[in-house]
């Protein structure tokens, strides 16, 4: 079985994100980029499937990113993935969700796979659209929000997380599954794995390699346009209660809470 | 980040990609697993078993060793980068690791024969077994060539008698690289041999743990050998070549120790910068005072110099060049630097720095040993001068 995990490289979740007022895009070079934390669960799940049948299963990592994305692919390889492919091309800059899904679909067709695993969303754009769009474009079943995943013969079954429980969903492969945070605890890359990752193959492909239509990618090929953006309104300042007598202070906090029906 | 501009000179100070990830991974480990237990380790004088297990599964104990035995083969630069990051945690952890990787098992890695390595390296790399390095004796510290521990050939093995002291991890290690005299007439010139010794075997006793000024969580003790039998095939390298093995191992040890100095000093600098910005006196942050700024500037400058000499020497080591003089320089400078920097950090923190809570006083006590072990800084100067005046 060939499993492909789609991963996105995103600005470090702890870093302050900056939008470029000119291009209206996230300034990705200003911050450190990391592996989308949601995708680590997908990688872990793929590795568990592989470790259960190491001779017959192979885990490939696929990403669309600038060349600096190589770094996150190395991390995925250090965790234990077998190989990786990066689609990188200057013409991709500015691609929206649908253009990204279009490219991922071509990329996955190019490398071939039985099971696609993805995160549910990315920590930067938080659209959560790519998995569904990708499955649609690939023409394969789409199983989302898996909190448990089992492969049996030629089919995949998940427990789909819902508000008040879960639904069991099953589909024949090839299929796409997006996994939730609760599904597992991703492993640390071991130090040995990090050094070993250097010897694993990362193929870098361009738009021509996967036969992409250049008019469907980049800002020009994207249907959505970021018209403008604005900072979220600053939150109102909190009330500061100053009192010399702690009893009086406590009383006033008490009154304040009563007033707002918090108590 | 990775828009690499290659300088026309060909010099490149950028860490290779895998070492960037190595560095980041260890930093995360330090912050998530080691920082939270710092005061626990200090107060109980023990590293919890669960933490040792976590260090093991991360693969720390096999860092510098060959992949064929299960090591990570990170090379000298990689090992320095790792110890630099570990230097940001309490010294207990880098001492545990240093005794094992930098010197204890390093002697076996460097000079051990293939059979001996095949037998013992895998468990050492996995951290299932721990090693220590036993050179110093009550009567032979700086004058290591003058050790008195004797090894006498008797049938199919050697009989070991003598006392080693101040041995880091001597209480918990499974094996030790032990240096003993096999030919008193020749002394350090062919008369000392390195042995791989099972510390759980008959004839070996461990003394009570020493009561120290710092490094809580890491222990030293005596190792006492009374007619301890060591099989002849447990000689590391060849008979009589032990002193060379000791010096070669210590070159490695000194370099990585210096890397730890860089990390701990960097951490002290970061804490000091943050504190100076936040602590208000005379109506403004103390960082506004030039006297404080100058302390910070000097700390940063010294760390910059230290880090560069560590990386340069590691690069030299990775190229297979001799680096004894550089290792001595790096050990001398970086340890003095770390001691100076932590002293300044404590000064900037004022009275708070003297209190247990900030962790500065611990770092202050822990730093002092750096100028003493793995060869005092006076001995480092002797090594440097000897190289300079050679021929
Ligand atoms: C070079 C570049 C330039 C871009 N410029 C713009 C721009 O100008 N305007 C704009 O609106 N957006 C831009 N984007 C963002 C692009 O739209 C996103 O890649 C896309 O929208 C997916 O992000 P998301 O948050 O919607 O993903 P989600 O749908 O939230 O992500 C869900 C899952 O989809 C997969 N996935 C998502 N993206 C990728 C990827 N790139 N590679 C592999 N797997 C992926 C992951 O498994 C992820 O967990 C750019 C992206 C790149 C790489
Ligand atoms: C916490 C700790 C851990 C240790 N771990 C280990 C270990 O794992 N393995 C191990 O083998 N040893 C270990 N040691 C021992 C350590 O290496 C020695 O303490 C060190 O080499 C100094 O030897 P000494 O204490 O006998 O000092 P001495 O040699 O007695 O030196 C006393 C002073 O005289 C100076 N001096 C001596 N000779 C000269 C000279 N020729 N010229 C100028 N000055 C000189 C020294 O620099 C020093 O200032 C450890 C020690 C400590 C405290």
XYZ file of C-alpha atoms and ligand atoms in Angstrom:
760
model
C 0.000 0.000 0.000
C 1.273 3.402 -0.892
C 0.268 6.134 1.550
C 0.804 9.764 0.683
C 0.584 12.384 3.409
C -0.024 15.926 2.206
C 1.728 18.473 4.384
C 1.794 22.223 4.394
C 4.525 24.448 5.673
C 3.164 27.231 7.804
C 4.578 30.088 9.837
C 5.553 29.054 13.356
C 2.338 29.112 15.364
C 4.000 31.137 18.111
C 5.362 33.758 15.741
C 3.545 36.966 14.995
C 2.232 36.828 11.451
C 2.652 39.759 9.147
C 0.545 40.479 6.067
C 2.263 42.259 3.225
C 0.075 45.298 2.452
C 1.172 45.298 -1.208
C 0.571 41.666 -2.183
C -1.991 41.094 0.599
C -0.231 37.842 1.288
C 1.326 36.462 4.391
C 4.962 37.417 4.600
C 6.395 33.923 4.857
C 10.027 34.912 4.791
C 9.702 37.107 7.886
C 9.001 34.176 10.192
C 10.247 30.688 10.777
C 8.210 28.133 8.888
C 7.280 24.816 10.418
C 5.384 21.662 9.559
C 1.657 22.373 9.926
C 1.023 20.893 13.402
C -2.226 19.253 12.199
C -0.282 17.359 9.556
C 1.933 15.732 12.169
C -1.069 13.621 13.201
C -1.510 12.493 9.615
C 2.164 11.575 9.398
C 2.029 9.682 12.679
C -1.043 7.749 11.536
C 0.656 6.847 8.260
C 3.778 5.713 10.089
C 1.707 3.502 12.391
C 0.087 1.820 9.388
C 3.522 1.371 7.832
C 5.072 0.023 11.042
C 2.279 -2.546 11.265
C 3.209 -3.936 7.838
C 6.608 -2.507 6.983
C 7.295 -4.776 4.034
C 4.220 -3.848 2.063
C 3.567 -0.243 3.022
C 5.386 2.880 1.993
C 4.857 6.420 3.279
C 5.519 9.335 0.957
C 5.239 12.961 2.008
C 3.945 15.475 -0.537
C 3.962 19.230 -0.279
C 3.528 22.339 -2.365
C 5.787 25.014 -1.018
C 8.724 27.252 -1.798
C 12.118 25.544 -1.675
C 12.415 26.368 2.000
C 9.721 23.733 2.442
C 12.480 21.132 2.103
C 13.162 21.660 5.767
C 9.757 20.438 6.875
C 9.984 17.480 4.525
C 13.244 16.536 6.261
C 11.433 16.637 9.557
C 8.752 14.291 8.238
C 11.472 11.979 6.922
C 13.243 12.161 10.285
C 10.006 11.022 11.933
C 10.237 7.970 9.701
C 8.550 8.579 6.345
C 10.196 6.742 3.446
C 10.502 9.503 0.881
C 9.124 12.870 -0.082
C 8.198 15.002 -3.027
C 8.106 18.767 -3.192
C 6.268 20.680 -5.879
C 7.919 24.024 -6.082
C 7.676 26.645 -8.769
C 7.787 30.432 -8.682
C 4.595 30.482 -10.735
C 2.670 28.899 -7.846
C 2.977 31.969 -5.619
C -0.433 33.473 -5.016
C -2.374 30.258 -5.622
C -5.629 30.026 -3.664
C -7.185 26.975 -2.070
C -8.686 25.614 -5.292
C -5.506 26.171 -7.274
C -3.586 24.395 -4.514
C -6.006 21.477 -4.596
C -5.736 21.338 -8.391
C -1.947 21.092 -8.146
C -2.038 18.547 -5.334
C -4.380 16.394 -7.420
C -1.990 16.452 -10.359
C 0.940 15.789 -8.067
C -0.728 12.798 -6.433
C -1.732 11.375 -9.819
C 1.855 11.793 -10.893
C 3.279 9.840 -7.965
C 0.321 7.483 -7.477
C -1.176 6.312 -4.187
C -3.753 4.094 -2.475
C -4.461 6.243 0.542
C -4.093 9.989 1.045
C -3.840 11.280 4.597
C -4.137 14.950 5.437
C -4.671 17.217 8.393
C -8.084 18.777 8.904
C -6.800 22.307 8.455
C -3.705 24.434 8.417
C -2.780 26.742 11.276
C -2.241 29.742 9.005
C -5.225 30.005 6.675
C -7.513 27.628 8.571
C -9.708 27.090 5.520
C -10.019 23.351 5.879
C -11.014 23.124 2.230
C -8.059 21.423 0.585
C -8.796 17.831 1.654
C -12.351 17.865 0.294
C -11.389 19.704 -2.878
C -8.504 17.335 -3.452
C -10.660 14.228 -3.027
C -13.187 15.677 -5.436
C -10.548 16.421 -8.055
C -9.035 12.973 -7.631
C -12.476 11.414 -7.837
C -11.957 9.385 -4.658
C -14.058 9.032 -1.499
C -13.405 11.668 1.142
C -13.495 10.651 4.803
C -13.003 13.633 7.071
C -12.329 14.226 10.771
C -11.071 10.746 11.557
C -10.345 10.127 15.201
C -9.597 6.494 14.505
C -8.517 4.808 11.306
C -8.350 1.172 10.231
C -7.305 -0.371 6.956
C -8.765 -3.745 6.100
C -7.964 -5.360 2.819
C -8.898 -2.878 0.174
C -11.017 -0.612 2.287
C -10.511 2.024 4.908
C -12.762 2.649 7.879
C -12.764 5.622 10.197
C -14.507 6.908 13.248
C -15.628 10.344 12.202
C -15.684 12.749 15.094
C -19.045 14.410 15.619
C -20.480 16.790 18.210
C -21.829 14.050 20.452
C -19.932 10.933 19.469
C -18.682 9.421 16.282
C -19.914 7.914 13.037
C -18.355 4.838 11.464
C -17.580 5.481 7.827
C -16.099 3.017 5.395
C -14.908 3.422 1.806
C -12.959 1.456 -0.779
C -9.457 2.631 -1.548
C -8.048 4.716 -3.118
C -9.487 7.235 -0.691
C -8.632 10.372 1.191
C -8.810 10.654 4.968
C -8.310 13.790 7.019
C -7.379 13.095 10.632
C -8.088 15.071 13.795
C -5.822 15.975 16.663
C -7.202 13.319 18.956
C -6.193 10.409 16.736
C -2.687 9.898 18.120
C 0.344 11.464 19.778
C 2.899 12.271 17.071
C 6.405 10.986 17.757
C 9.496 13.140 18.133
C 11.916 12.625 15.317
C 14.744 10.638 16.911
C 18.231 12.009 16.569
C 19.149 8.928 14.585
C 16.163 9.522 12.347
C 17.280 13.095 11.745
C 20.699 11.993 10.592
C 19.225 9.149 8.529
C 16.765 11.492 6.794
C 19.675 13.046 4.937
C 20.023 9.838 2.962
C 16.358 9.584 1.992
C 15.160 10.866 -1.332
C 13.305 14.128 -1.787
C 12.184 14.667 -5.367
C 11.599 18.234 -6.393
C 9.098 18.701 -9.201
C 8.051 21.712 -11.207
C 4.757 22.589 -12.913
C 5.881 21.085 -16.223
C 6.865 17.820 -14.514
C 3.271 17.227 -13.439
C 1.754 18.705 -16.599
C -0.032 21.581 -14.873
C -1.932 24.171 -16.869
C -0.082 27.401 -16.048
C -3.271 29.452 -16.408
C -4.845 27.609 -13.480
C -2.195 28.452 -10.915
C -0.722 31.474 -9.232
C -2.595 34.656 -8.486
C -3.843 34.869 -12.083
C -5.187 31.324 -12.013
C -6.962 31.799 -8.708
C -10.626 32.655 -8.534
C -10.508 34.233 -5.111
C -8.906 37.603 -4.598
C -7.983 39.108 -1.283
C -9.521 42.568 -1.718
C -8.359 44.094 1.511
C -7.671 43.241 5.082
C -7.979 44.973 8.397
C -6.725 44.324 11.884
C -9.257 42.944 14.334
C -10.536 45.744 16.556
C -8.537 46.135 19.713
C -10.260 44.695 22.750
C -11.669 47.137 25.275
C -9.335 47.655 28.207
C -10.177 45.748 31.372
C -11.273 47.504 34.518
C -8.496 47.923 37.054
C -9.579 48.028 40.657
C -7.135 49.677 43.021
C -7.697 49.544 46.729
C -5.426 49.922 49.707
C -7.582 47.755 51.922
C -7.758 44.180 50.540
C -11.248 43.764 52.080
C -12.498 46.736 50.184
C -10.832 45.465 46.988
C -12.477 42.079 47.372
C -15.829 43.746 48.007
C -15.566 45.798 44.841
C -14.581 42.789 42.718
C -17.556 40.979 44.224
C -19.911 43.847 43.346
C -18.454 43.982 39.850
C -19.144 40.291 39.283
C -22.644 40.525 40.746
C -23.377 43.477 38.519
C -22.502 41.401 35.460
C -24.430 38.431 36.772
C -21.232 36.377 36.800
C -22.013 35.130 40.288
C 15.525 31.540 6.213
C 17.027 29.310 3.617
C 17.840 31.735 0.871
C 21.455 30.665 1.038
C 23.936 33.161 -0.291
C 27.233 31.448 -0.823
C 30.071 33.774 -0.098
C 32.634 34.074 -2.859
C 35.343 33.154 -0.344
C 33.829 29.679 0.018
C 33.478 30.082 3.773
C 30.094 28.953 4.976
C 28.930 29.405 8.538
C 25.521 27.924 7.995
C 24.706 24.717 9.821
C 23.717 21.864 7.530
C 19.956 21.324 7.341
C 19.953 18.144 9.429
C 21.834 19.869 12.228
C 19.325 22.714 12.231
C 16.624 20.123 12.828
C 18.762 18.331 15.410
C 19.248 21.605 17.249
C 15.559 22.428 17.154
C 14.549 18.959 18.310
C 16.888 19.031 21.289
C 15.825 22.563 22.186
C 12.207 21.431 22.237
C 13.139 18.430 24.348
C 15.022 20.624 26.812
C 12.127 23.040 27.147
C 9.393 20.414 27.391
C 11.097 17.673 29.363
C 14.096 19.098 31.211
C 13.215 22.624 32.305
C 10.106 21.606 34.234
C 12.095 19.237 36.466
C 15.119 21.481 37.063
C 14.388 22.274 40.697
C 13.258 18.731 41.406
C 16.621 17.441 40.168
C 18.410 20.059 42.229
C 16.541 19.272 45.432
C 16.496 15.500 45.201
C 19.962 15.244 43.640
C 18.508 12.675 41.238
C 17.401 12.651 37.618
C 14.050 10.817 37.489
C 14.206 7.472 35.708
C 11.410 8.576 33.359
C 13.605 11.417 32.131
C 16.554 9.119 31.536
C 14.165 6.893 29.571
C 13.004 9.875 27.512
C 16.613 10.849 26.797
C 17.169 7.275 25.722
C 14.265 7.124 23.292
C 15.251 10.430 21.768
C 18.588 8.791 21.048
C 20.858 11.088 23.049
C 23.139 8.363 24.364
C 24.233 7.266 20.912
C 24.688 10.726 19.419
C 28.348 10.699 18.397
C 28.703 6.988 17.721
C 28.692 4.999 14.504
C 25.380 4.126 12.894
C 26.477 0.519 12.457
C 26.174 0.131 16.236
C 22.930 2.059 16.493
C 24.466 5.478 17.070
C 23.292 8.630 15.322
C 26.699 9.437 13.829
C 26.165 13.165 14.160
C 29.849 13.988 13.831
C 31.775 16.342 16.054
C 29.942 19.467 14.884
C 26.593 17.779 15.386
C 27.628 16.633 18.833
C 28.713 20.140 19.761
C 25.429 21.582 18.529
C 23.583 19.006 20.634
C 25.570 19.755 23.769
C 25.193 23.464 23.200
C 21.428 22.992 23.325
C 21.638 20.695 26.352
C 23.729 23.373 28.048
C 20.478 25.342 28.344
C 19.239 22.762 30.861
C 20.687 21.969 34.295
C 24.258 20.766 34.231
C 23.151 17.390 35.609
C 21.942 16.291 32.197
C 25.018 17.257 30.229
C 27.193 15.596 32.875
C 25.225 12.377 32.625
C 25.529 12.473 28.875
C 29.083 13.781 28.813
C 30.455 11.074 31.114
C 28.873 8.469 28.850
C 29.279 9.844 25.330
C 32.087 12.358 25.471
C 34.571 10.271 27.441
C 33.285 6.973 28.927
C 32.236 5.207 25.745
C 34.232 7.579 23.534
C 37.510 5.809 24.374
C 35.975 2.529 23.192
C 34.556 4.226 20.104
C 37.902 5.793 19.192
C 40.372 3.041 19.948
C 38.451 -0.154 20.717
C 38.900 -3.166 18.431
C 36.012 -4.305 16.212
C 35.048 -7.307 18.384
C 34.981 -5.300 21.583
C 32.925 -2.580 19.910
C 30.503 -5.024 18.312
C 29.903 -6.548 21.740
C 29.379 -3.388 23.743
C 28.601 -0.415 21.536
C 24.995 -1.328 20.631
C 23.781 -1.278 24.258
C 25.814 1.875 24.914
C 24.346 3.635 21.877
C 20.848 2.688 22.953
C 21.575 4.011 26.448
C 20.631 0.619 27.903
C 24.072 0.523 29.462
C 25.975 3.546 30.723
C 29.703 4.183 30.720
C 32.085 6.338 32.722
C 35.712 7.373 32.413
C 38.138 6.554 35.212
C 41.478 8.267 35.019
C 41.847 10.524 38.082
C 43.193 9.137 41.342
C 43.691 10.659 44.774
C 47.401 10.952 44.045
C 47.168 11.774 40.335
C 44.867 14.536 39.104
C 46.613 16.996 36.847
C 49.581 14.664 36.799
C 47.569 11.919 35.137
C 50.681 10.223 33.789
C 51.539 9.374 37.352
C 48.594 7.089 38.113
C 49.178 4.202 40.503
C 46.387 1.773 39.566
C 48.103 -1.429 38.478
C 47.089 -4.065 35.955
C 49.105 -7.281 36.064
C 48.826 -9.978 33.431
C 47.744 -13.256 34.985
C 46.860 -16.136 32.681
C 44.091 -15.115 30.262
C 43.498 -11.705 31.765
C 44.642 -8.833 33.908
C 44.276 -8.256 37.611
C 43.402 -4.685 38.507
C 44.274 -2.960 41.804
C 43.878 0.684 42.706
C 41.525 3.547 43.438
C 39.980 6.050 41.029
C 38.170 9.057 42.432
C 35.768 11.851 41.487
C 34.393 9.608 38.727
C 31.277 11.138 37.166
C 28.408 8.602 37.030
C 30.642 6.116 38.864
C 27.613 5.231 40.965
C 25.302 4.284 38.103
C 27.559 3.314 35.195
C 27.654 -0.294 34.051
C 31.104 -0.020 32.488
C 34.175 2.135 32.840
C 37.155 2.927 30.700
C 39.855 2.432 33.321
C 43.448 3.525 32.895
C 46.047 1.419 34.681
C 49.795 0.901 34.685
C 50.914 -2.240 32.893
C 54.621 -1.354 32.775
C 55.806 0.875 35.655
C 59.224 1.335 34.068
C 57.751 3.024 31.024
C 55.061 5.136 32.681
C 53.026 7.278 30.280
C 55.424 6.373 27.466
C 54.031 2.921 26.770
C 53.365 1.801 30.313
C 49.684 2.751 30.681
C 46.837 0.693 29.227
C 43.105 1.423 28.847
C 40.710 -1.331 29.929
C 37.005 -1.837 29.371
C 35.781 -2.864 32.815
C 32.456 -4.296 33.943
C 31.692 -2.358 37.105
C 29.255 -4.996 38.293
C 31.959 -7.678 38.265
C 33.800 -9.083 41.294
C 36.581 -7.006 42.798
C 34.931 -3.669 41.982
C 33.438 -1.486 44.725
C 31.829 1.924 44.354
C 32.461 4.470 47.067
C 29.725 6.637 48.584
C 28.740 9.578 46.428
C 30.814 12.697 46.979
C 29.239 15.776 48.567
C 29.748 18.539 46.044
C 29.308 22.284 45.600
C 26.958 21.827 42.664
C 26.054 19.591 39.703
C 23.244 18.094 41.752
C 21.629 15.235 39.921
C 25.035 14.119 38.682
C 27.195 12.153 41.071
C 30.851 11.374 41.457
C 32.368 8.634 43.592
C 35.401 6.448 44.039
C 35.841 3.253 42.122
C 37.909 0.770 44.077
C 39.505 -2.198 42.337
C 40.692 -5.081 44.507
C 41.970 -7.968 42.421
C 39.357 -7.210 39.804
C 39.852 -9.539 36.824
C 39.625 -8.075 33.352
C 39.749 -10.394 30.307
C 42.734 -9.749 28.025
C 40.415 -8.965 25.105
C 38.991 -6.042 27.105
C 42.088 -3.980 26.447
C 41.030 -0.855 24.505
C 43.495 -0.390 21.657
C 46.849 -1.971 22.394
C 48.717 -2.658 25.600
C 50.791 0.365 26.532
C 48.850 2.808 24.339
C 46.448 3.854 27.083
C 47.810 7.308 27.747
C 47.402 8.208 24.085
C 43.830 6.947 24.203
C 43.203 9.075 27.281
C 44.542 12.212 25.613
C 42.663 11.573 22.361
C 39.433 10.992 24.281
C 39.949 14.119 26.348
C 40.441 16.178 23.168
C 36.901 15.147 22.246
C 35.642 15.655 25.768
C 37.099 19.138 26.066
C 35.587 20.295 22.828
C 32.097 19.099 23.672
C 32.372 20.412 27.220
C 33.125 23.805 25.701
C 30.024 23.512 23.519
C 27.973 23.060 26.674
C 29.584 26.225 28.072
C 28.369 28.172 25.045
C 24.800 26.973 25.490
C 24.632 27.680 29.202
C 26.174 31.134 28.751
C 23.764 31.932 25.930
C 20.882 30.976 28.180
C 22.222 33.193 30.971
C 22.511 36.064 28.499
C 18.913 35.614 27.329
C 17.680 35.572 30.918
C 19.731 38.667 31.704
C 18.470 40.624 28.705
C 14.883 39.809 29.618
C 15.390 40.712 33.250
C 17.206 43.962 32.477
C 14.302 45.091 30.305
C 11.723 44.217 32.893
C 13.337 45.265 36.194
C 12.576 48.894 36.952
C 14.735 50.968 39.317
C 15.079 54.718 39.493
C 11.946 54.914 37.383
C 13.259 53.015 34.382
C 14.312 49.536 33.325
C 17.860 48.790 34.489
C 18.627 48.000 30.814
C 18.741 51.777 30.322
C 21.831 51.960 32.516
C 24.993 51.917 30.515
C 26.744 49.888 33.209
C 24.203 47.114 32.669
C 24.347 47.480 28.883
C 28.105 47.033 28.964
C 27.802 43.858 30.972
C 25.338 42.492 28.404
C 27.535 43.615 25.516
C 30.578 41.878 26.976
C 28.632 38.702 27.668
C 27.349 38.593 24.085
C 30.793 39.288 22.655
C 32.450 36.554 24.669
C 29.742 34.059 23.712
C 30.171 34.979 20.062
C 33.906 34.333 20.237
C 33.393 31.100 22.154
C 30.789 29.692 19.787
C 32.920 30.391 16.775
C 35.957 28.699 18.223
C 33.889 25.659 19.166
C 32.371 25.346 15.698
C 35.695 25.926 13.994
C 37.407 23.269 16.065
C 34.544 20.836 15.511
C 34.844 21.441 11.791
C 38.533 20.654 12.020
C 37.795 17.481 13.976
C 35.222 16.395 11.390
C 37.847 16.796 8.691
C 40.001 14.342 10.589
C 42.664 16.888 11.419
C 44.536 16.948 14.709
C 43.001 19.473 17.082
C 44.638 18.925 20.477
C 45.847 22.482 20.788
C 42.524 23.930 19.670
C 40.634 21.640 22.050
C 42.766 22.930 24.913
C 42.240 26.547 23.829
C 38.522 26.055 23.444
C 38.181 24.324 26.819
C 40.214 27.027 28.571
C 38.448 29.968 26.977
C 34.872 28.688 26.996
C 34.934 27.518 30.594
C 36.335 30.836 31.810
C 33.786 32.574 29.596
C 30.876 30.574 31.052
C 32.029 31.304 34.604
C 32.367 34.988 33.816
C 29.037 35.214 32.030
C 27.087 33.540 34.813
C 28.771 35.848 37.298
C 27.588 38.852 35.278
C 24.122 37.309 34.950
C 23.908 37.032 38.711
C 25.066 40.635 39.073
C 22.374 41.857 36.672
C 19.725 39.898 38.557
C 20.805 41.540 41.808
C 19.499 39.943 44.999
C 17.006 37.843 43.028
C 19.934 36.176 41.297
C 21.175 34.995 44.680
C 17.836 33.303 45.416
C 17.068 29.724 44.409
C 14.009 30.625 42.320
C 15.744 32.221 39.335
C 18.052 29.270 38.733
C 20.975 31.663 38.363
C 22.637 30.711 41.618
C 22.489 27.076 40.577
C 24.109 27.870 37.251
C 26.707 29.916 39.141
C 27.672 26.965 41.334
C 27.512 24.519 38.459
C 29.801 26.590 36.260
C 32.773 26.630 38.615
C 33.801 23.031 37.923
C 34.225 23.794 34.206
C 37.662 25.303 34.819
C 38.749 22.217 36.751
C 37.609 18.928 35.291
C 38.757 17.330 32.047
C 42.091 18.990 32.838
C 42.338 22.216 34.831
C 42.710 25.419 32.858
C 46.336 25.576 33.982
C 46.901 22.177 32.376
C 45.183 23.431 29.188
C 47.697 26.269 29.075
C 50.533 23.764 29.460
C 49.149 21.803 26.493
C 48.828 24.926 24.366
C 52.325 26.122 25.274
C 53.803 22.714 24.588
C 52.308 22.729 21.102
C 53.538 26.265 20.514
C 57.060 25.542 21.633
C 57.348 22.096 20.054
C 60.413 21.364 17.870
C 3.780 29.450 -2.565
C 2.399 29.703 -2.017
C 1.803 30.939 -2.216
C 0.534 31.206 -1.724
N -0.056 32.411 -1.958
C -1.350 32.625 -1.557
C -2.073 33.819 -1.890
O -1.527 34.699 -2.497
N -3.347 33.961 -1.488
C -3.968 32.996 -0.770
O -5.121 33.173 -0.410
N -3.305 31.856 -0.413
C -2.033 31.651 -0.818
N -1.367 30.484 -0.495
C -1.996 29.565 0.399
C -2.703 28.522 -0.373
O -3.922 29.027 -0.693
C -2.806 27.361 0.563
O -1.804 26.441 0.293
C -4.120 26.696 0.438
O -5.127 27.627 0.606
C -4.282 25.654 1.486
O -4.276 26.267 2.736
P -5.489 26.064 3.701
O -5.180 26.781 4.926
O -6.711 26.349 2.994
O -5.378 24.514 3.893
P -6.419 23.633 4.618
O -7.449 23.195 3.699
O -6.807 24.296 5.888
O -5.438 22.432 4.937
C -5.908 21.115 5.174
C -4.890 20.112 4.760
O -4.633 20.214 3.386
C -3.296 19.866 3.102
N -2.614 20.989 2.458
C -2.983 22.295 2.457
N -2.112 23.035 1.760
C -1.166 22.204 1.296
C 0.013 22.375 0.516
N 0.391 23.586 0.081
N 0.748 21.293 0.216
C 0.369 20.054 0.662
N -0.726 19.843 1.420
C -1.483 20.890 1.722
C -2.676 19.525 4.432
O -2.760 18.146 4.607
C -3.551 20.265 5.404
O -3.564 19.702 6.669
C -0.134 30.216 -0.997
C 0.483 28.972 -0.789
C 1.719 28.704 -1.287
C 2.335 27.347 -1.060
C 32.690 17.083 39.693
C 33.914 16.388 39.196
C 33.795 15.423 38.245
C 34.917 14.742 37.777
N 34.757 13.707 36.879
C 35.834 12.958 36.539
C 35.681 11.800 35.715
O 34.573 11.460 35.269
N 36.765 11.061 35.414
C 37.997 11.391 35.876
O 38.949 10.681 35.585
N 38.184 12.491 36.665
C 37.131 13.269 37.014
N 37.299 14.365 37.834
C 38.631 14.695 38.300
C 39.203 15.936 37.628
O 39.535 15.650 36.290
C 40.390 16.425 38.450
O 39.863 16.949 39.636
C 41.234 17.457 37.731
O 41.916 16.872 36.658
C 42.223 18.158 38.650
O 42.936 17.261 39.396
P 43.058 17.453 40.981
O 41.704 17.647 41.500
O 43.838 16.332 41.522
O 43.839 18.810 41.143
P 45.438 19.000 41.241
O 46.055 18.318 40.106
O 45.898 18.652 42.600
O 45.553 20.566 41.018
C 45.450 21.540 42.064
C 45.797 22.901 41.475
O 47.173 22.885 41.061
C 47.260 23.275 39.706
N 48.347 22.551 39.060
C 48.650 21.234 39.166
N 49.706 20.948 38.407
C 50.074 22.079 37.782
C 51.098 22.412 36.877
N 51.948 21.505 36.411
N 51.186 23.690 36.457
C 50.315 24.625 36.902
N 49.331 24.372 37.757
C 49.217 23.100 38.206
C 45.921 22.895 39.121
O 45.659 23.615 37.923
C 44.992 23.253 40.230
O 44.731 24.614 40.213
C 36.185 15.061 38.281
C 36.313 16.066 39.236
C 35.195 16.711 39.705
C 35.367 17.738 40.777
